[in-house]
Short mmCIF file of C-alpha atoms and ligand atoms in Angstrom, two decimals:
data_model
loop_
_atom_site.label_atom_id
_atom_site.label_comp_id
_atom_site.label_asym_id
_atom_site.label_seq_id
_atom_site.Cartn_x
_atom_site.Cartn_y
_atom_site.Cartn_z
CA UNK A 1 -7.57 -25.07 -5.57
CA UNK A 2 -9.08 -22.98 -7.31
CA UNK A 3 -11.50 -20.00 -4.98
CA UNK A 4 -15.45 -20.66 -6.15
CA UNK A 5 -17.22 -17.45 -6.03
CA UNK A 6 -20.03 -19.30 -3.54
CA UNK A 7 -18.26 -19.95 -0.89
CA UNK A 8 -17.11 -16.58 -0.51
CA UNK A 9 -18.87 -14.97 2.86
CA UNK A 10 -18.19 -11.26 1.34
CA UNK A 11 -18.23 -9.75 5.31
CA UNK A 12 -15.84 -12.03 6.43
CA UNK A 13 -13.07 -11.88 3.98
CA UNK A 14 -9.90 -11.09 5.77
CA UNK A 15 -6.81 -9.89 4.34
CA UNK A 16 -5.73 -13.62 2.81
CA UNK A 17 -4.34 -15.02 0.06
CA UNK A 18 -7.29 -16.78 -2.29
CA UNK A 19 -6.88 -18.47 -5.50
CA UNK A 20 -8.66 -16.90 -8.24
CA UNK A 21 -9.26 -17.82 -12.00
CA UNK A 22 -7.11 -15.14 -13.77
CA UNK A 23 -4.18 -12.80 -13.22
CA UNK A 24 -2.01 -11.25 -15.71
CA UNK A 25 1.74 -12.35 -16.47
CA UNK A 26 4.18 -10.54 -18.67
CA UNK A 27 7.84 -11.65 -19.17
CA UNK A 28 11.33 -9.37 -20.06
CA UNK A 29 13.53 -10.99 -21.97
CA UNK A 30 16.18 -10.39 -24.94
CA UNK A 31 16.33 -6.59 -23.79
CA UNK A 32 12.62 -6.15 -24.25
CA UNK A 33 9.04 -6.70 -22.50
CA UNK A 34 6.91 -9.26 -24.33
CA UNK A 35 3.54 -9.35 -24.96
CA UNK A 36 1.55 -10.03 -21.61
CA UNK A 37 -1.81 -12.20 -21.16
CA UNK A 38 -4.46 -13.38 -18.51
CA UNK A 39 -3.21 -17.28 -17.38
CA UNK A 40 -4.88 -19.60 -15.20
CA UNK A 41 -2.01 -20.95 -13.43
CA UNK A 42 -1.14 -19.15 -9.70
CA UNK A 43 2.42 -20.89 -9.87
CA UNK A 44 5.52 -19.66 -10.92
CA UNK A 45 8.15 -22.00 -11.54
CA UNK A 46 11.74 -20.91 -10.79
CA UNK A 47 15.58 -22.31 -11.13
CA UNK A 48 17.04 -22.50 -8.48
CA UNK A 49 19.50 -19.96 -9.47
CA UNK A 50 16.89 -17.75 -10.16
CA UNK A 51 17.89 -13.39 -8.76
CA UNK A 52 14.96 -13.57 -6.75
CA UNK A 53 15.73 -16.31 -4.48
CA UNK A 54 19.51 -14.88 -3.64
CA UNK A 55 19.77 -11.50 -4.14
CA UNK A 56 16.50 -9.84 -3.41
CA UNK A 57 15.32 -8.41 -6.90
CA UNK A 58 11.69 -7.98 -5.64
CA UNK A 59 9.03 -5.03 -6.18
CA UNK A 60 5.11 -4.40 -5.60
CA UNK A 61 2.52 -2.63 -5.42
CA UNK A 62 -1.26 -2.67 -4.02
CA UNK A 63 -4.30 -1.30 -4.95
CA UNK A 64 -8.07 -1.82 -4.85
CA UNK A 65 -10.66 -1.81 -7.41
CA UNK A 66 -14.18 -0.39 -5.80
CA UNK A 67 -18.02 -2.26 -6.68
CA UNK A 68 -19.92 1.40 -6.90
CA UNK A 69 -23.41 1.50 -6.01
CA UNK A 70 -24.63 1.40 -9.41
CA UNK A 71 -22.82 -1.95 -9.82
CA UNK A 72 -19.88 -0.54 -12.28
CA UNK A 73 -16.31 -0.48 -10.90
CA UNK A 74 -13.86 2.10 -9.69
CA UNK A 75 -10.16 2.32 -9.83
CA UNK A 76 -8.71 4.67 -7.71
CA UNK A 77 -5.31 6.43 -9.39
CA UNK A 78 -3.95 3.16 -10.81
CA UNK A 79 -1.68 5.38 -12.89
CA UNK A 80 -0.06 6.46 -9.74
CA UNK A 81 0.86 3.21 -9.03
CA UNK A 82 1.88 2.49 -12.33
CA UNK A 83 4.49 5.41 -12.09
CA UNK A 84 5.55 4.23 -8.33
CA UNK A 85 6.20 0.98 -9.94
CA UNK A 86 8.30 2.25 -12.24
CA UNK A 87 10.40 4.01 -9.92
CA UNK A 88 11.12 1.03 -7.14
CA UNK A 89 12.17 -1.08 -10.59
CA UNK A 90 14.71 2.14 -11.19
CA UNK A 91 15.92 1.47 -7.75
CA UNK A 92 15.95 -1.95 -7.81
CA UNK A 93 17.94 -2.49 -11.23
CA UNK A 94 14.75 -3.62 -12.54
CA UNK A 95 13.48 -2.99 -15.90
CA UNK A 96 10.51 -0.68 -15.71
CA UNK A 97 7.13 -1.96 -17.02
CA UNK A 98 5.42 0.40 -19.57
CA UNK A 99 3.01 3.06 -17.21
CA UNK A 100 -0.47 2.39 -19.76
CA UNK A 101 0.29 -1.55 -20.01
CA UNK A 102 0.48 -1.92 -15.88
CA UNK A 103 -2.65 0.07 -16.37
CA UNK A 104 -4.52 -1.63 -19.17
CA UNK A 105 -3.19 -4.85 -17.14
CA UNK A 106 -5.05 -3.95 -14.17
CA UNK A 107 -8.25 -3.70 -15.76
CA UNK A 108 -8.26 -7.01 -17.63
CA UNK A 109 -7.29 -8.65 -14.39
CA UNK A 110 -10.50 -7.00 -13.04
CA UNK A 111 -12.82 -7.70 -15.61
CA UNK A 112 -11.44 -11.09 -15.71
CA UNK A 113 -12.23 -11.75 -12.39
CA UNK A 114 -15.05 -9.85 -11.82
CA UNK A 115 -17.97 -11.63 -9.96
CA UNK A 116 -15.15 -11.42 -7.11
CA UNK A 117 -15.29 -7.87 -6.86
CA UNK A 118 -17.22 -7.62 -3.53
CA UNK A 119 -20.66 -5.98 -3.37
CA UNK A 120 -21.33 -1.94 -3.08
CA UNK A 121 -22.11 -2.95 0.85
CA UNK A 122 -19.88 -4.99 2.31
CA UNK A 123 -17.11 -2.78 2.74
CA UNK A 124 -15.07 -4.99 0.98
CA UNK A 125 -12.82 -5.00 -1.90
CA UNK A 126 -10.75 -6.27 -4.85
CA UNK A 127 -7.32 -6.40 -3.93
CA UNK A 128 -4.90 -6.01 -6.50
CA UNK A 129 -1.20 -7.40 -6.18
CA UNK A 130 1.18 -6.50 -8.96
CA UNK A 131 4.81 -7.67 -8.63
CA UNK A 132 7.90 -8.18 -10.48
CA UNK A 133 10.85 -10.68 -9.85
CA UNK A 134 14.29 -11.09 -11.75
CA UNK A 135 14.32 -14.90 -12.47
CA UNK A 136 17.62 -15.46 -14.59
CA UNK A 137 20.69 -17.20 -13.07
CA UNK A 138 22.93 -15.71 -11.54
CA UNK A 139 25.42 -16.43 -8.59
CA UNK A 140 27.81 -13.37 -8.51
CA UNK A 141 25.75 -10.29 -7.12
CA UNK A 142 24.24 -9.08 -10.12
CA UNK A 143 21.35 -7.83 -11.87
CA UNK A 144 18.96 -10.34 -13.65
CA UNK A 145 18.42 -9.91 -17.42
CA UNK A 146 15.15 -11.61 -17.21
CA UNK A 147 12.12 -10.46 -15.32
CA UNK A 148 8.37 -11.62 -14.68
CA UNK A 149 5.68 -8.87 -14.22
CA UNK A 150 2.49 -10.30 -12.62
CA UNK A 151 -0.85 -8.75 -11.43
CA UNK A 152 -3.39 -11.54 -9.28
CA UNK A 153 -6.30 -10.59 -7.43
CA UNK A 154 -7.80 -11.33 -3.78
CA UNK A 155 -10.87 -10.15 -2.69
CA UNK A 156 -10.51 -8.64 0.62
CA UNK A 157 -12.21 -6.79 3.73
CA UNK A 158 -12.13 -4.27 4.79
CA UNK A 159 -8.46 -4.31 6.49
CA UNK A 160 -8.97 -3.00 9.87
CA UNK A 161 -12.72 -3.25 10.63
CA UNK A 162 -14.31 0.75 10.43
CA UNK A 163 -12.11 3.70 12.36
CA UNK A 164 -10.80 1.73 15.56
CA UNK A 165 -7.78 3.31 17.26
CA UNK A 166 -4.87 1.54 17.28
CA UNK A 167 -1.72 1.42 19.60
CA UNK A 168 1.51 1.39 18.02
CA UNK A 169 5.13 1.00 19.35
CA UNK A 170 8.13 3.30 18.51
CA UNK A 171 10.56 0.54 17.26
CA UNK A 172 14.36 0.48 18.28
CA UNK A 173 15.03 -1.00 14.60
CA UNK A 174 15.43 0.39 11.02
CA UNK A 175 13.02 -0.55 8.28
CA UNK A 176 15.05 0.60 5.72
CA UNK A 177 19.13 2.67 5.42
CA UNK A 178 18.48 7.11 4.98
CA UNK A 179 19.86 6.37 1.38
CA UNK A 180 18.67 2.96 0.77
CA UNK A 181 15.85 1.46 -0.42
CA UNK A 182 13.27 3.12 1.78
CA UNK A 183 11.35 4.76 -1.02
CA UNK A 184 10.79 1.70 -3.13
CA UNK A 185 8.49 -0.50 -2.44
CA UNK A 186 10.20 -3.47 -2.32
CA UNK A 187 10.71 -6.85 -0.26
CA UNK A 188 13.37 -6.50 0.94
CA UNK A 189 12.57 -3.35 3.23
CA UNK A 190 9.49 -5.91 4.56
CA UNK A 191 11.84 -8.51 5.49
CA UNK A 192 13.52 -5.98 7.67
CA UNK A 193 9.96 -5.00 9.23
CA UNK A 194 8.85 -8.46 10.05
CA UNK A 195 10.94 -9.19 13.57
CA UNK A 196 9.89 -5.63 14.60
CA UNK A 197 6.41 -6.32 13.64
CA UNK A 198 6.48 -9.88 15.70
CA UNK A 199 7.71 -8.16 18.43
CA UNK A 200 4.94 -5.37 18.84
CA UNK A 201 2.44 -7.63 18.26
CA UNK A 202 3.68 -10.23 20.75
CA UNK A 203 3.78 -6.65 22.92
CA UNK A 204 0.20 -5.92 22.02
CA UNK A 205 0.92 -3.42 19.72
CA UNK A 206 -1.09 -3.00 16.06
CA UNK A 207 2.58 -2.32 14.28
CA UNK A 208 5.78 -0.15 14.44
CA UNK A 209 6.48 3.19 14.29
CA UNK A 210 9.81 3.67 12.74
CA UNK A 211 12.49 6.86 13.09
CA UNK A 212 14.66 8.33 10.46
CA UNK A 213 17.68 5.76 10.30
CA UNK A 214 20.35 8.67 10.44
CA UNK A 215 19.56 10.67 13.80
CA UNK A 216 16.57 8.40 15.56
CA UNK A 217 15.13 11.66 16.18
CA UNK A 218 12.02 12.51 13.45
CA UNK A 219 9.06 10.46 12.69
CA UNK A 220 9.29 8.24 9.34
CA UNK A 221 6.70 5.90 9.09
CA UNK A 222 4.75 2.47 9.68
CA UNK A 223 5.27 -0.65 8.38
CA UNK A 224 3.15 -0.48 5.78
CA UNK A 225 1.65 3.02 5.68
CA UNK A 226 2.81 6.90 6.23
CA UNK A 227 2.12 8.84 9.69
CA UNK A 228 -0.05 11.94 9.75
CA UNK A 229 -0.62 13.80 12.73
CA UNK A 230 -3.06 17.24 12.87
CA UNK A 231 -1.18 19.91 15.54
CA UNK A 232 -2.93 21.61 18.04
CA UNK A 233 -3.25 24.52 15.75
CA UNK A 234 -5.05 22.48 13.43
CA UNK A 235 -2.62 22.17 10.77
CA UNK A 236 -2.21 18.38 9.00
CA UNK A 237 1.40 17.51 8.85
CA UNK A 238 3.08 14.41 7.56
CA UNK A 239 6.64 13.45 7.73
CA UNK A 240 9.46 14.56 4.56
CA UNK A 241 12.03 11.74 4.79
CA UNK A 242 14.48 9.52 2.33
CA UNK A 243 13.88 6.41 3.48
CA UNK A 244 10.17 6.44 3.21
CA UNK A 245 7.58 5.42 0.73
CA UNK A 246 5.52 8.14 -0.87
CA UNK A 247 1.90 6.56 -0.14
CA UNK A 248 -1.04 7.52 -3.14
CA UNK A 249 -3.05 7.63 0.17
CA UNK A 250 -1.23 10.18 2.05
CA UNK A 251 -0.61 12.17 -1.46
CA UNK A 252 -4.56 12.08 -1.98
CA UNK A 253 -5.32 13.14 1.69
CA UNK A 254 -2.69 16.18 1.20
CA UNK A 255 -4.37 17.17 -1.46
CA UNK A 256 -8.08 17.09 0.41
CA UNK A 257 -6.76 18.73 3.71
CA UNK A 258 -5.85 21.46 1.30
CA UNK A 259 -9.22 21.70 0.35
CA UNK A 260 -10.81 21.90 3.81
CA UNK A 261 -8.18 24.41 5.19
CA UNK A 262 -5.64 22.07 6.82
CA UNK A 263 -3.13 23.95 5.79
CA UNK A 264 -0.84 21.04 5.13
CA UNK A 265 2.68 20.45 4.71
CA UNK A 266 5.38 17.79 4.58
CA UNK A 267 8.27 18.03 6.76
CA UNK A 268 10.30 16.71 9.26
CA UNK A 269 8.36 16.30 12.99
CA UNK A 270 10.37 15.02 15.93
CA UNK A 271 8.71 11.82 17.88
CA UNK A 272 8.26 14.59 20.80
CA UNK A 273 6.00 16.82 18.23
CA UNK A 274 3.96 13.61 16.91
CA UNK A 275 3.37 12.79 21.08
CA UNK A 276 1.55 16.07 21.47
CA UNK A 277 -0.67 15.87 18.31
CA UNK A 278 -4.20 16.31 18.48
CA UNK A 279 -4.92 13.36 16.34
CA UNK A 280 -2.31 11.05 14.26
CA UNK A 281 -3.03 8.23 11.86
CA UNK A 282 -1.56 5.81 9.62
CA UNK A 283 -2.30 6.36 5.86
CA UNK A 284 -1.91 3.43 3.11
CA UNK A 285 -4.48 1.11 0.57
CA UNK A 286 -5.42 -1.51 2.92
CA UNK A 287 -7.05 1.02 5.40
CA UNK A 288 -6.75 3.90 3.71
CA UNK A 289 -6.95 5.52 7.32
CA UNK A 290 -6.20 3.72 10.97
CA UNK A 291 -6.23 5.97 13.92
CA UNK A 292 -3.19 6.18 16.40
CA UNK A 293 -4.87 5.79 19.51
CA UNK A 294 -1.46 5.90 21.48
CA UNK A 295 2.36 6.15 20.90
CA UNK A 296 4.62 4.28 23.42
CA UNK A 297 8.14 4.89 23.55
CA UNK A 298 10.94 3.85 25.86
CA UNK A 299 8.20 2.00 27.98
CA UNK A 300 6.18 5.22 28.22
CA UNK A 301 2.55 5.20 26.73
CA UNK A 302 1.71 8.74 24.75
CA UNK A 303 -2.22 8.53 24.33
CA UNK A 304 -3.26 10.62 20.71
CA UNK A 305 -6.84 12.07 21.18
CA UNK A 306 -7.59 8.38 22.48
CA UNK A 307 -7.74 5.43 22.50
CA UNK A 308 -11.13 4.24 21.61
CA UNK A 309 -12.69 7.05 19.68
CA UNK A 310 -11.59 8.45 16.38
CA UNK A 311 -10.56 12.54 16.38
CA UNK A 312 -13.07 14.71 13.98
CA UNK A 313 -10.61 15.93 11.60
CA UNK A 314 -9.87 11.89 10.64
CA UNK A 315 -13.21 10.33 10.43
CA UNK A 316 -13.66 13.58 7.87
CA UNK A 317 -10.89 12.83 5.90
CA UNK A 318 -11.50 9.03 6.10
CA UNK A 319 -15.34 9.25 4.88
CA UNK A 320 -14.51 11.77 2.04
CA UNK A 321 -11.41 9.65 0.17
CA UNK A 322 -13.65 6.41 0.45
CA UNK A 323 -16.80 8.32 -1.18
CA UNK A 324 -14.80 9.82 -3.84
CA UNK A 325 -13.02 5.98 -3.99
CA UNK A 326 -16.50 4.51 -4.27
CA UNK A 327 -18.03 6.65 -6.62
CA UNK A 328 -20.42 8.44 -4.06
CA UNK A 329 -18.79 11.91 -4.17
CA UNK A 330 -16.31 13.83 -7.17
CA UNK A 331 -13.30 13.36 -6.64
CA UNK A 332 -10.41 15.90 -8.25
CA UNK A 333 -9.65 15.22 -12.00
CA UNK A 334 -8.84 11.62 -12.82
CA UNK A 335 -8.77 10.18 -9.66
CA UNK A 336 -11.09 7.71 -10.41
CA UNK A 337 -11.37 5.53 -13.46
CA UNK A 338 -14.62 3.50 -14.23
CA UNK A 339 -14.95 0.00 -16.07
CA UNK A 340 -17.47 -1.87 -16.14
C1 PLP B 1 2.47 0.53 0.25
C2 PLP B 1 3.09 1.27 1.39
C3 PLP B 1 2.49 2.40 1.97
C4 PLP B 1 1.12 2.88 1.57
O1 PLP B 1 1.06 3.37 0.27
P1 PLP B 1 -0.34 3.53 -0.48
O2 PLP B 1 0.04 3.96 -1.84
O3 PLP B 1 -1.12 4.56 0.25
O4 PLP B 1 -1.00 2.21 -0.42
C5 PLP B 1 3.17 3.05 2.97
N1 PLP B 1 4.37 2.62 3.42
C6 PLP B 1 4.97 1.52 2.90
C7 PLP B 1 6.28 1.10 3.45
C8 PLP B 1 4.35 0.82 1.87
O5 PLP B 1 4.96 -0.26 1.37
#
């Protein structure tokens, strides 16, 4: 069925899955990409044999598309995740899609669909979901030779309601191998995430924080989005690992903290180092920023500034990436396209 624009209540959206009248669908076959268009249909329809549904051939990506107050829309750095796309389909076998189609993609998918991009106040958003699958047979472990590209759309809200600490688990498992696929964004590494992720939240935890699969001993990452943590000297620092997933956010917030003296850097940080931070948070698209209101580890609970109210240097960070994403502030040089 088919999501009517009406029944939408645009401050209660959630982060769910809605039906709406257009997404884009491309298809690789014979070698080559073919010409892509908007379709109706939300189904795919699959053999059996199809790569997918045996041997994992999988990739995403997720971005939002931003109702400005003047009513046009923003984009924030889909060209980044064009490119990112391109280099999980690398890892994955996959066939990359061409950089300006995913782009030129995205914004017909918008303007498609867009009386569902939330209002300027609601704090909510157009979600964007491209993907790619392999969908030839196969049954010996092998790459597909045919692929299908698709972009829908879900209006969502915001994804954690405003700058609410969160407490987060250090998790005994691996979301991903130190050469595997880690830095793809991919199924595959979710599917290893999810019986962590039941687990913490059956513990009372928001999500997982994961370790570098090799020694157990640094800091990778979430889930679903990077850690940050800001030392006691001041300095924002974020975690250099192989197994995680560059995040647009956390590459966008680098480049900010540069610009208000942060002094940052990428590197390795042991879980001991992130415990004594003066403030930590989680960095990715859904909520561009959540606060780590406490670590616990081995039973042992490691409270980050705290555990109900948000640190200064994040809610500074946080409020100046979502007015450059909603057109309220300048952001640097193309970070923001406009269509309207
Ligand atoms: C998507 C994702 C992130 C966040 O990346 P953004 O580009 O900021 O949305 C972080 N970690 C993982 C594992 C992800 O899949």
């Amino acid at each position: 069925m088919k999501q009517k624009v009406e029944d939408l209540d645009w401050k209660n959206l959630g982060f769910v899955y809605r039906d709406l009248p257009y997404r884009y669908e491309a298809k690789y076959k014979d070698g080559e990409w073919q010409e892509g268009k908007l379709i109706e249909d939300s189904t795919l329809v699959l053999s059996e044999g199809a790569e997918i549904l045996h041997y994992g051939q999988e990739i995403f990506e997720g971005l939002k598309a931003y109702r400005r107050e003047d009513g046009k829309i923003n984009l924030f750095r889909p060209d980044e995740n064009a490119h990112r796309f391109a280099l999980s389909a690398e890892r994955l076998a996959m066939p990359p899609f061409p950089e300006d189609r995913f782009v030129e993609a995205v914004k017909q998918v918008v303007l498609a669909n867009k009386e569902y991009v939330p209002p300027y106040d609601s704090g909510a958003t157009l979600y964007l979901r491209p993907f790619m699958i392999g969908t030839s047979n196969v049954l010996g472990v092998q790459a597909a030779n045919e692929y299908t590209f698709r972009i829908f759309a879900v209006p969502v809200g915001a994804y954690i309601k405003g700058l609410n600490p969160a407490d987060y688990i250090v998790s005994e498992y691996d979301r991903a191998a130190y050469a595997g696929t880690g830095q793809a964004k991919t199924s595959g590494n979710y599917a290893s995430s999810l019986l962590p992720s039941v687990e913490a939240h059956k513990n009372g935890f928001a999500d997982c924080l994961y370790l570098d699969p090799r020694e157990h001993k640094y800091v990778d990452e979430f889930g679903g989005a990077n850690f940050y943590g800001i030392t006691q000297e001041g300095q924002f620092v974020t975690p250099k690992s192989k197994s995680i997933l560059i995040s647009i956010t956390k590459r966008s917030l680098l480049e900010l903290a540069k610009k208000q003296g942060l002094n940052p850097v990428e590197r390795q940080i042991t879980l001991e180092e992130a415990f004594n931070m003066k403030e930590a948070g989680a960095m990715g698209t859904a909520a561009v920023i959540s606060p780590v209101g406490s670590i616990t580890y081995e039973g042992k609970k490691h409270v980050i500034y705290s555990e109900t109210e948000t640190g200064p240097v994040t809610t500074k960070l946080y409020n100046e990436l979502v007015d450059i994403q909603y057109g309220k502030q300048e952001g640097p040089e193309g970070w923001v396209q406009t269509i309207d």
